[in-house]
Short mmCIF file of C-alpha atoms and ligand atoms in Angstrom, two decimals:
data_model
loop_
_atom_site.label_atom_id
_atom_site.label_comp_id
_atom_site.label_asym_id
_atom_site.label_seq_id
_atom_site.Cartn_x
_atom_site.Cartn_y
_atom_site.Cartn_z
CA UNK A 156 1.56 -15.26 12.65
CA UNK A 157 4.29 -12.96 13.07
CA UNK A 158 3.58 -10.52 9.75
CA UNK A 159 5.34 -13.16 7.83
CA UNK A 160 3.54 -14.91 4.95
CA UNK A 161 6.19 -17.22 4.95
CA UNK A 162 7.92 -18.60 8.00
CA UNK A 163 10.68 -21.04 7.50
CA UNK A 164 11.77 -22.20 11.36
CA UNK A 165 15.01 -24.01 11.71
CA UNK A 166 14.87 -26.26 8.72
CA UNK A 167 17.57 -28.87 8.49
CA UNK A 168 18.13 -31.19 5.77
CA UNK A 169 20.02 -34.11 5.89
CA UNK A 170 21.18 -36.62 2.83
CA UNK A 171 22.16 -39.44 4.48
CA UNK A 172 25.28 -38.21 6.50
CA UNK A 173 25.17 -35.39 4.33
CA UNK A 174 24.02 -31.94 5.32
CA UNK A 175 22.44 -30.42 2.77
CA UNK A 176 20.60 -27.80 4.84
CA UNK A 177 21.26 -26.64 8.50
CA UNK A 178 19.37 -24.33 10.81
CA UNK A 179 17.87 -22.45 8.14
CA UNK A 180 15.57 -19.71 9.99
CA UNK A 181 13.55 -16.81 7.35
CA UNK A 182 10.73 -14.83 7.44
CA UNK A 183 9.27 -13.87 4.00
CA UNK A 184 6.28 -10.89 3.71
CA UNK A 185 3.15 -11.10 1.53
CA UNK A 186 3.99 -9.91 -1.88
CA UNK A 187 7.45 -10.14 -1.41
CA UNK A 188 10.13 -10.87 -4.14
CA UNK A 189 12.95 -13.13 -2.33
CA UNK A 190 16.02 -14.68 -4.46
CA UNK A 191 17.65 -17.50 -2.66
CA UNK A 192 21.55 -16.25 -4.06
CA UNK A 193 24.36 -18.68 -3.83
CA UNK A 194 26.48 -21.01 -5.66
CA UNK A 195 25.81 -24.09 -7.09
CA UNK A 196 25.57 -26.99 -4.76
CA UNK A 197 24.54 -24.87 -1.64
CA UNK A 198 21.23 -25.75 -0.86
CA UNK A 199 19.04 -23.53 -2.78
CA UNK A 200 16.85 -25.41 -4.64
CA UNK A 201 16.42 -28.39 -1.67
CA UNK A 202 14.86 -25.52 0.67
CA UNK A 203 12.47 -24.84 -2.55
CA UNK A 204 11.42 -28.23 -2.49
CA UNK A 205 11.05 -28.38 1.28
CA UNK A 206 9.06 -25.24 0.85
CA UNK A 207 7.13 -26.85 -1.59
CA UNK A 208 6.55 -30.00 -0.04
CA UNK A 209 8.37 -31.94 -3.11
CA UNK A 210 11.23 -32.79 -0.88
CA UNK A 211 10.38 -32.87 2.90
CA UNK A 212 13.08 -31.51 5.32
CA UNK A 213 14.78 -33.68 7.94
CA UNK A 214 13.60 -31.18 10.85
CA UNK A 215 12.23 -27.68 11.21
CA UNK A 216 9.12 -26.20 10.75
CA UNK A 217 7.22 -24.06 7.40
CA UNK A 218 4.05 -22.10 8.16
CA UNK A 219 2.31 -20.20 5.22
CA UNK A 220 -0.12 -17.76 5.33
CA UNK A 221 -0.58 -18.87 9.15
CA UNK A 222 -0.78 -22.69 8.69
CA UNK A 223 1.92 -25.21 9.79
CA UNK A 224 2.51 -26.63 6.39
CA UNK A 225 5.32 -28.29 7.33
CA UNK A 226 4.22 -32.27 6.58
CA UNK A 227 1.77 -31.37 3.85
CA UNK A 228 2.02 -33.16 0.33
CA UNK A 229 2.87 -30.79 -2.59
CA UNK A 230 -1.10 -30.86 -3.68
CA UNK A 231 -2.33 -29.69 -0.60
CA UNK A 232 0.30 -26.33 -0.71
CA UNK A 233 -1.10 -23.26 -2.18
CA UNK A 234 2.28 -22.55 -4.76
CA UNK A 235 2.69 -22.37 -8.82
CA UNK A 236 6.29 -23.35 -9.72
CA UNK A 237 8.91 -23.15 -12.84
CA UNK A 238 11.57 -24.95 -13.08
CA UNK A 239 14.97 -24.06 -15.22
CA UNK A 240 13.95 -26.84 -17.44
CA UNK A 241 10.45 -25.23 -19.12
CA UNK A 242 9.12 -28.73 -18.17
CA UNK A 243 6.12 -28.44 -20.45
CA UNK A 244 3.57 -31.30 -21.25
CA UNK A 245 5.27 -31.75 -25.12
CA UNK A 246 2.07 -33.37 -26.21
CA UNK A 247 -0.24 -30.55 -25.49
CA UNK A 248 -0.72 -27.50 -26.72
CA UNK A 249 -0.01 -24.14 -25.29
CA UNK A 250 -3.53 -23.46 -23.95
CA UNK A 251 -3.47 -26.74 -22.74
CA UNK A 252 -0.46 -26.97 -20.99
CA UNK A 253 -1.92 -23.03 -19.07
CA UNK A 254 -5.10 -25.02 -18.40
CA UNK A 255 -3.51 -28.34 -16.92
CA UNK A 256 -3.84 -26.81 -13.43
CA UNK A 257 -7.05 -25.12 -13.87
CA UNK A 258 -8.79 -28.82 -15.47
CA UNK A 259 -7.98 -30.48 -12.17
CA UNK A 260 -9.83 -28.04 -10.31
CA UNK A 261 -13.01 -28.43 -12.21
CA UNK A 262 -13.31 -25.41 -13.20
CA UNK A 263 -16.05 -24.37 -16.02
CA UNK A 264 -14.98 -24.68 -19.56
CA UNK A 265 -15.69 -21.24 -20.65
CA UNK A 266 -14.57 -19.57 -17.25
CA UNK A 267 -11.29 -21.67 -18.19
CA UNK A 268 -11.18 -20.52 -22.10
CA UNK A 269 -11.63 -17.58 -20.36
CA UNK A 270 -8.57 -17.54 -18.17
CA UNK A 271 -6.55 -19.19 -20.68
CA UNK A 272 -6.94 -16.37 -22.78
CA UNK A 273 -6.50 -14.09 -20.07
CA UNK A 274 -3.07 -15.35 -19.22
CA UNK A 275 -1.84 -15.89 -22.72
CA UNK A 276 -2.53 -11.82 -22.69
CA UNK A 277 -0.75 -11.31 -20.03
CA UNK A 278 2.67 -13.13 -21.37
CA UNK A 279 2.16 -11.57 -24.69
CA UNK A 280 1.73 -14.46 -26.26
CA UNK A 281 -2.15 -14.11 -27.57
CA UNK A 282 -2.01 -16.24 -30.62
CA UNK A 283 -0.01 -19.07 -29.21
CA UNK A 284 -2.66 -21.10 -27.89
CA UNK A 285 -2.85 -23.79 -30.46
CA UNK A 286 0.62 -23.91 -30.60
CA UNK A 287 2.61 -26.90 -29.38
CA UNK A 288 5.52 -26.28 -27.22
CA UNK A 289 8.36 -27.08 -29.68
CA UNK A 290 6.92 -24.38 -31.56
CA UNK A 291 8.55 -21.66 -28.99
CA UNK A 292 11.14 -20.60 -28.73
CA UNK A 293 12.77 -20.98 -25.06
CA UNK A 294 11.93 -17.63 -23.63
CA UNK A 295 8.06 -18.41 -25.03
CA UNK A 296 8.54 -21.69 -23.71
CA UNK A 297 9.45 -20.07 -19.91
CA UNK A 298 6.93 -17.81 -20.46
CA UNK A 299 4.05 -20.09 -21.20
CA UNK A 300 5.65 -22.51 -17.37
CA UNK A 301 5.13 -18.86 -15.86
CA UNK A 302 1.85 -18.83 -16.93
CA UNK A 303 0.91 -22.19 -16.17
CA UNK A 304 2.06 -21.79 -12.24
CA UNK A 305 0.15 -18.36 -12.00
CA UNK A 306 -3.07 -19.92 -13.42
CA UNK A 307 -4.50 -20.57 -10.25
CA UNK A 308 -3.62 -17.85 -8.60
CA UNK A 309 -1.44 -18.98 -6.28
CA UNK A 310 -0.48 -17.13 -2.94
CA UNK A 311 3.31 -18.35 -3.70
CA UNK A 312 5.32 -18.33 -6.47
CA UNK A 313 8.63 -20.70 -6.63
CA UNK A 314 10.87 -19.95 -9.78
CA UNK A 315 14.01 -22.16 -9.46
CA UNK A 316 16.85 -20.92 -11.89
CA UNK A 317 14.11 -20.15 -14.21
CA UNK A 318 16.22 -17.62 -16.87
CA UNK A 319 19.06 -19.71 -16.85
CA UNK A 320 18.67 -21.96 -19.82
CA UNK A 321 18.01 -18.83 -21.56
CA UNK A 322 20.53 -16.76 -23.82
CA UNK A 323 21.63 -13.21 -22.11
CA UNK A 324 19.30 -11.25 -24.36
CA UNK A 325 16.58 -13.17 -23.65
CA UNK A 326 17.27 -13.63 -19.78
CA UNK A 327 17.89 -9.88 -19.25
CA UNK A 328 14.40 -9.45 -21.19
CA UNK A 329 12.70 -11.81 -19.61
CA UNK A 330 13.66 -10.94 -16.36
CA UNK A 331 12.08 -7.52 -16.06
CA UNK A 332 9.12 -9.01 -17.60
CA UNK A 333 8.74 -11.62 -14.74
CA UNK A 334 9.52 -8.59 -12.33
CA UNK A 335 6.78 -6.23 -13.66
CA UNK A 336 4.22 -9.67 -13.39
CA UNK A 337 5.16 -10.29 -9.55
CA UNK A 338 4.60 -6.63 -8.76
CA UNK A 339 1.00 -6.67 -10.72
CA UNK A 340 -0.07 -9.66 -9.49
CA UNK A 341 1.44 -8.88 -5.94
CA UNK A 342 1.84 -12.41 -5.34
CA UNK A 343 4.73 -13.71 -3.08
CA UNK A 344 7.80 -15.15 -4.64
CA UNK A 345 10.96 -17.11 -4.39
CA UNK A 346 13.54 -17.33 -6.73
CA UNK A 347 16.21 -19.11 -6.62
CA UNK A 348 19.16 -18.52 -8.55
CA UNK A 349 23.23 -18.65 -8.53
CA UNK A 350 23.46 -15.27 -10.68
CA UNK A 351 24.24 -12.08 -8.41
CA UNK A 352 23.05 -9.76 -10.77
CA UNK A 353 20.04 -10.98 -11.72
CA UNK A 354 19.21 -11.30 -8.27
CA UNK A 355 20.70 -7.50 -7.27
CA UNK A 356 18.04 -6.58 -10.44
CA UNK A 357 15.14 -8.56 -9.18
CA UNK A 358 14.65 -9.36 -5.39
CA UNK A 359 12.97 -6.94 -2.84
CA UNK A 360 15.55 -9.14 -0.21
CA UNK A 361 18.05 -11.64 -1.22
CA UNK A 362 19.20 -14.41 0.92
CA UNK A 363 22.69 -15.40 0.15
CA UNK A 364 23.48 -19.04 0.94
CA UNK A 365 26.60 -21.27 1.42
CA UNK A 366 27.14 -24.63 2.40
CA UNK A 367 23.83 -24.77 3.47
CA UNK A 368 23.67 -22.17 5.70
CA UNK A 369 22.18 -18.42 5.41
CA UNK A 370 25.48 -16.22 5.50
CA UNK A 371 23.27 -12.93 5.02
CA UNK A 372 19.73 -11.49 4.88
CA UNK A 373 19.52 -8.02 3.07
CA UNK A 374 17.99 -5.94 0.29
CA UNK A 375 20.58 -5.45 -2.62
CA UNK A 376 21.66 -2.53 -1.84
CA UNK A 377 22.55 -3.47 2.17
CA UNK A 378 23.86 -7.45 0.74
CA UNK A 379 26.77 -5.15 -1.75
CA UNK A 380 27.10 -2.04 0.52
CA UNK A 381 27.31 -3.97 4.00
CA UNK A 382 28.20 -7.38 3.60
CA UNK A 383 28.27 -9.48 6.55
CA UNK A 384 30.99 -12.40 5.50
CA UNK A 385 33.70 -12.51 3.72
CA UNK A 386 31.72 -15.30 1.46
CA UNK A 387 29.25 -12.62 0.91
CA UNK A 388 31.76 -9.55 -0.02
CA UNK A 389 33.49 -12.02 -2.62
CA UNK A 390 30.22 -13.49 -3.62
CA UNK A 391 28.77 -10.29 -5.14
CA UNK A 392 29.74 -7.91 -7.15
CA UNK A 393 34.33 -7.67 -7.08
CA UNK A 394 36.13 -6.70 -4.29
CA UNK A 395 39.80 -6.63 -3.53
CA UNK A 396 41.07 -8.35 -0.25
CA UNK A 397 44.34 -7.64 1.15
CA UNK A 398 46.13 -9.28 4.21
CA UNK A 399 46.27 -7.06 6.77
CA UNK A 400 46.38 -6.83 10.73
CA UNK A 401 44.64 -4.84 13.40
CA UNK A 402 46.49 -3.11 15.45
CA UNK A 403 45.78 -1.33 19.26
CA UNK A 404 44.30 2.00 18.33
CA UNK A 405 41.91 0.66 16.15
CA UNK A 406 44.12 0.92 12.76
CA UNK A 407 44.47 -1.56 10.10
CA UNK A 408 47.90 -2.09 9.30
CA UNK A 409 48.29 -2.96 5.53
CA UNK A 410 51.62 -3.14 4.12
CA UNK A 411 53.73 -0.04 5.77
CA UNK A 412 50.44 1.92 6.00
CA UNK A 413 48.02 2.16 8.66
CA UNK A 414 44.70 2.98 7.88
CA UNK A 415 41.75 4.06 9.57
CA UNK A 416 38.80 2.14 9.20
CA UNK A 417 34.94 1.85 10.20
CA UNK A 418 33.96 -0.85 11.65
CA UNK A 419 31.01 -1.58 14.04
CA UNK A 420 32.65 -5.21 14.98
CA UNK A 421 35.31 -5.52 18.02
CA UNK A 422 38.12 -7.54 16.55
CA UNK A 423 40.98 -8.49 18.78
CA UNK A 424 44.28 -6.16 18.38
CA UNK A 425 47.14 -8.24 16.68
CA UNK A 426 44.33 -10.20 14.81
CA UNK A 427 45.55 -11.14 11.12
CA UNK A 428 42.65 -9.63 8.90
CA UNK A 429 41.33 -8.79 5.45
CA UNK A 430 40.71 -5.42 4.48
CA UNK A 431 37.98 -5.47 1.68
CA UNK A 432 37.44 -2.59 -0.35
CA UNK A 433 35.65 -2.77 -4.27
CA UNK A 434 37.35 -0.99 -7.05
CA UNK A 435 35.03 1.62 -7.11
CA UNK A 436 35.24 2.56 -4.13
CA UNK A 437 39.01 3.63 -4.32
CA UNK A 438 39.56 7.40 -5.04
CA UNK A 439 42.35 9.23 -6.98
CA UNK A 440 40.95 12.62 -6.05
CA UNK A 441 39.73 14.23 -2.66
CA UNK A 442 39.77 17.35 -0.88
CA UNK A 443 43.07 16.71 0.74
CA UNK A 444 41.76 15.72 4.17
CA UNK A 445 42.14 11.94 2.83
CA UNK A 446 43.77 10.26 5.74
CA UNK A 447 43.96 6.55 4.00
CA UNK A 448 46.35 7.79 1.10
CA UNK A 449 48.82 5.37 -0.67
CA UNK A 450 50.84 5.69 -3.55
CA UNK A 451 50.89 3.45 -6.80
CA UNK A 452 51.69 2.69 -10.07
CA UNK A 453 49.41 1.68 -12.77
CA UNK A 454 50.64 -1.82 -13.86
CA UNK A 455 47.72 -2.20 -16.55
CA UNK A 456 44.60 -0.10 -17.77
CA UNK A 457 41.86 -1.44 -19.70
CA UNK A 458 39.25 0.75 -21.25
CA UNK A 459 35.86 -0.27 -20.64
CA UNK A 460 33.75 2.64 -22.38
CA UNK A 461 32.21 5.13 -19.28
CA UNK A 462 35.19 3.67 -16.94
CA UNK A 463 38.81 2.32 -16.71
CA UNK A 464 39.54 -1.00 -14.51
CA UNK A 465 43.29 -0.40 -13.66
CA UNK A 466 45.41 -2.96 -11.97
CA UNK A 467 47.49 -1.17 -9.30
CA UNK A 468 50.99 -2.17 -7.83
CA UNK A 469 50.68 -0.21 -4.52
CA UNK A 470 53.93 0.74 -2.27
CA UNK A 471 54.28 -2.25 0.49
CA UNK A 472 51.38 -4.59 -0.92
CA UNK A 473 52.03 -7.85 -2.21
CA UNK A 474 48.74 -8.49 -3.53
CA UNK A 475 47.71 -6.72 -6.98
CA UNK A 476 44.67 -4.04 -6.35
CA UNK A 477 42.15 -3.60 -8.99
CA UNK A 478 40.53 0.05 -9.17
CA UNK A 479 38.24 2.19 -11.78
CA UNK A 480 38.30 5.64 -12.37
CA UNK A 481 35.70 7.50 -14.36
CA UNK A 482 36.78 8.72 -17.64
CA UNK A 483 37.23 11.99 -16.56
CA UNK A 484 39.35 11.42 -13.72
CA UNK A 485 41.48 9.48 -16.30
CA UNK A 486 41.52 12.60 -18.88
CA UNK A 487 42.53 15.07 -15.99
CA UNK A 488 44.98 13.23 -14.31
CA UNK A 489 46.20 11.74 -17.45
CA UNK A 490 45.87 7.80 -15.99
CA UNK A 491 47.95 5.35 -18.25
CA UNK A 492 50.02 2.61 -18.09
CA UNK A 493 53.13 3.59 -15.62
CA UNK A 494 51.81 6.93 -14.16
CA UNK A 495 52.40 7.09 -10.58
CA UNK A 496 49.23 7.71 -8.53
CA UNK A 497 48.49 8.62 -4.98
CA UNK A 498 44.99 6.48 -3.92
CA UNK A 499 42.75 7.13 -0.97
CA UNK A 500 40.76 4.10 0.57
CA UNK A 501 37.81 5.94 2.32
CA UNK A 502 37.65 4.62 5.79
CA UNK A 503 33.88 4.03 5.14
CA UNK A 504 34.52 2.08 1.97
CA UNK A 505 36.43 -0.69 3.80
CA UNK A 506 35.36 -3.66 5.16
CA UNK A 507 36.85 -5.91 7.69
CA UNK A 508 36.78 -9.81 8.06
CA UNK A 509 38.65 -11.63 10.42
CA UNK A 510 41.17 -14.21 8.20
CA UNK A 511 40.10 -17.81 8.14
CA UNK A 512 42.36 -19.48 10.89
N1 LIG B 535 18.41 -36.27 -3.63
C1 LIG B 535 19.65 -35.99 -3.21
N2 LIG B 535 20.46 -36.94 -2.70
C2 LIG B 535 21.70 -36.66 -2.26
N3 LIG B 535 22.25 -35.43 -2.28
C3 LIG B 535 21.50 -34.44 -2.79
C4 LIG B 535 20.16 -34.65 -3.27
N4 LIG B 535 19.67 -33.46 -3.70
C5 LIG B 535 20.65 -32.57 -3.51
N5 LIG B 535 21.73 -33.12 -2.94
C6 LIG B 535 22.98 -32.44 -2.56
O1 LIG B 535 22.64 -31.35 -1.72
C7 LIG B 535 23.43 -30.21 -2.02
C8 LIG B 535 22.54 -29.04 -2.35
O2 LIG B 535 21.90 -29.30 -3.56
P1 LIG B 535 20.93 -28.23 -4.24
O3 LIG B 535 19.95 -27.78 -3.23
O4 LIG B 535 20.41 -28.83 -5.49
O5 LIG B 535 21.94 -27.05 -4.57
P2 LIG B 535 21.71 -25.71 -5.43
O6 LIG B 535 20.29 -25.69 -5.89
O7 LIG B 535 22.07 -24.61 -4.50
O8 LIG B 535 22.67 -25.80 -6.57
C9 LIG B 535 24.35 -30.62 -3.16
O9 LIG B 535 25.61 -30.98 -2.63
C10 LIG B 535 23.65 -31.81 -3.76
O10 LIG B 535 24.59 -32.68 -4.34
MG1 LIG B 536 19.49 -25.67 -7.83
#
């Protein structure tokens, strides 16, 4: 074992001619909180299976907690798991539907009254034992699945799309309620969902997928400060992309301006790129040793509260640019509708992707 609780090695997964997963490589620590991030159709919930064992992968190796689990069935894997749909047994009760894991293990009756109880605590549902499940509403409902996979103390815990048949409320409630339970019990945990910010709120690391591939590795803050792709910068969080082209010294050419920019990556001079910066990120005000400066007019400004979101026609740009400003910036430099503005892009701010060819 490498340190890794989790060890996915080079999983492929193949649909007929279809390739559903390929080369997917991930290490995963004890007690981490990992969100599989990506949009629908990309593979997310077929590598839960596979980790699983519901849905076997086509080739590739899974080893957890130092066993190749690879070719086990789904009963011999140590996991609890809730699905989007609650999936709860309509006919039984609430305490049965906790104990319907617990039964099969023989366990005593009283030590499982016990634990029943114990878990019905610790979802905040104490009285709803003799409920049935139509009783609850759906956040109970994905409370009372969350419950039921953690009975046995699992060493894994797979939650695919689990807050998404909720309501916002609900999901945003829910969510740091599920968060605070991972970090008390400890317990390892995949989730897999398509929402960025539930996953920027939640995950220790998220693993953004596309197409069935892994197009970054990262904890929040290094998936929206650094991203890797282009796929990954327009994945998460907004960002504005304009056509641009690297010249000899290093510049970015965008427009009639040249830029400086950091970048770690060699790209070949005279390469057609795209400069990525998010709206935050550009700056109306700095201590006038702003190299990146460009002048604009505000086309539109919408008031969002702490912030503005302004749509920007800049000088030699085709494509609109989207910036916010902070309240105050708008008060003291009297921001509206037709002012004329001179932005800075931070050369730390941008990014830089090649253009698809
Ligand atoms: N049993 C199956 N048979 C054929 N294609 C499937 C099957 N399961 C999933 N797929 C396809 O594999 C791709 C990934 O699916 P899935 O893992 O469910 O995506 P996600 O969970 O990211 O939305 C999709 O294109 C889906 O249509
Ligand atoms: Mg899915």
């Amino acid at each position: 074992m490498n340190g890794a609780y989790l060890s996915i090695k080079n999983v492929s997964k193949s649909f007929g001619d279809f390739t559903a997963l390929s080369n997917i490589s991930l290490d995963i620590r004890e007690g981490e909180f990992v969100c599989f991030l990506g949009p629908s159709g990309c593979g997310k919930t077929t590598l839960l299976r596979a980790v699983a064992g519901l849905d076997l992968q086509t080739e590739g190796e899974i080893h957890q907690a130092g066993e190749d689990v690879s070719w086990l069935t789904p009963d011999q894997r140590d996991f609890g798991i809730v699905f989007q749909s609650y999936a709860l047994f309509p006919n039984l009760t609430v305490a049965e539907n906790i104990a319907y894991g617990l039964k099969n293990r023989k366990t005593s009756r009283s030590k499982l009254n016990a634990r029943v109880e114990e878990l019905l605590e610790m979802i905040g549902l104490p009285e709803s034992g003799v409920k049935y499940p139509s009783q609850l509403s759906g956040g109970q409902q994905q409370r009372v699945a969350l419950a039921r996979a953690i009975a046995t103390s699992p060493g894994l815990l797979l939650l695919d799309e689990p807050l998404s048949a909720l309501d916002a409320l609900v999901r945003v409630h829910l969510r740091s309620e599920i968060k605070e339970l991972q970090r008390k019990l400890g317990v390892t945990t995949i989730m897999v969902t398509h929402d960025q910010e539930e996953a920027l709120a939640m995950a220790d690391k998220i693993v953004v997928m596309n197409h069935g591939v892994i197009e970054q590795i990262g904890t929040p803050e290094e998936i929206y400060s650094r991203p890797k792709t282009a796929f990954v910068a327009s994945f998460i969080g907004q960002m504005n992309f304009l056509s641009s082209r690297m010249l000899d010294d290093g510049k970015v050419q965008v427009g009639g301006q040249l830029l400086d920019c950091e970048h770690d990556k060699l790209f070949q001079p005279d390469n057609d790129m795209q400069l990525a910066i998010r709206p935050e990120d550009i700056r109306v005000r700095y201590n006038g040793d702003a190299t990146n400066t460009m002048p604009a007019d505000v086309r539109h400004v919408e008031f969002l509260g702490s912030f503005v979101r302004s749509e920007l026609d800049v000088d030699g740009i085709m494509e609109p640019v989207i910036a916010e400003f902070s309240m105050n910036d708008v008060r003291d430099l009297q921001i509206a509708k037709g002012s004329r503005l001179m932005l800075d892009l931070p050369s730390s701010r941008i990014h830089l992707f090649e253009s698809a060819r």
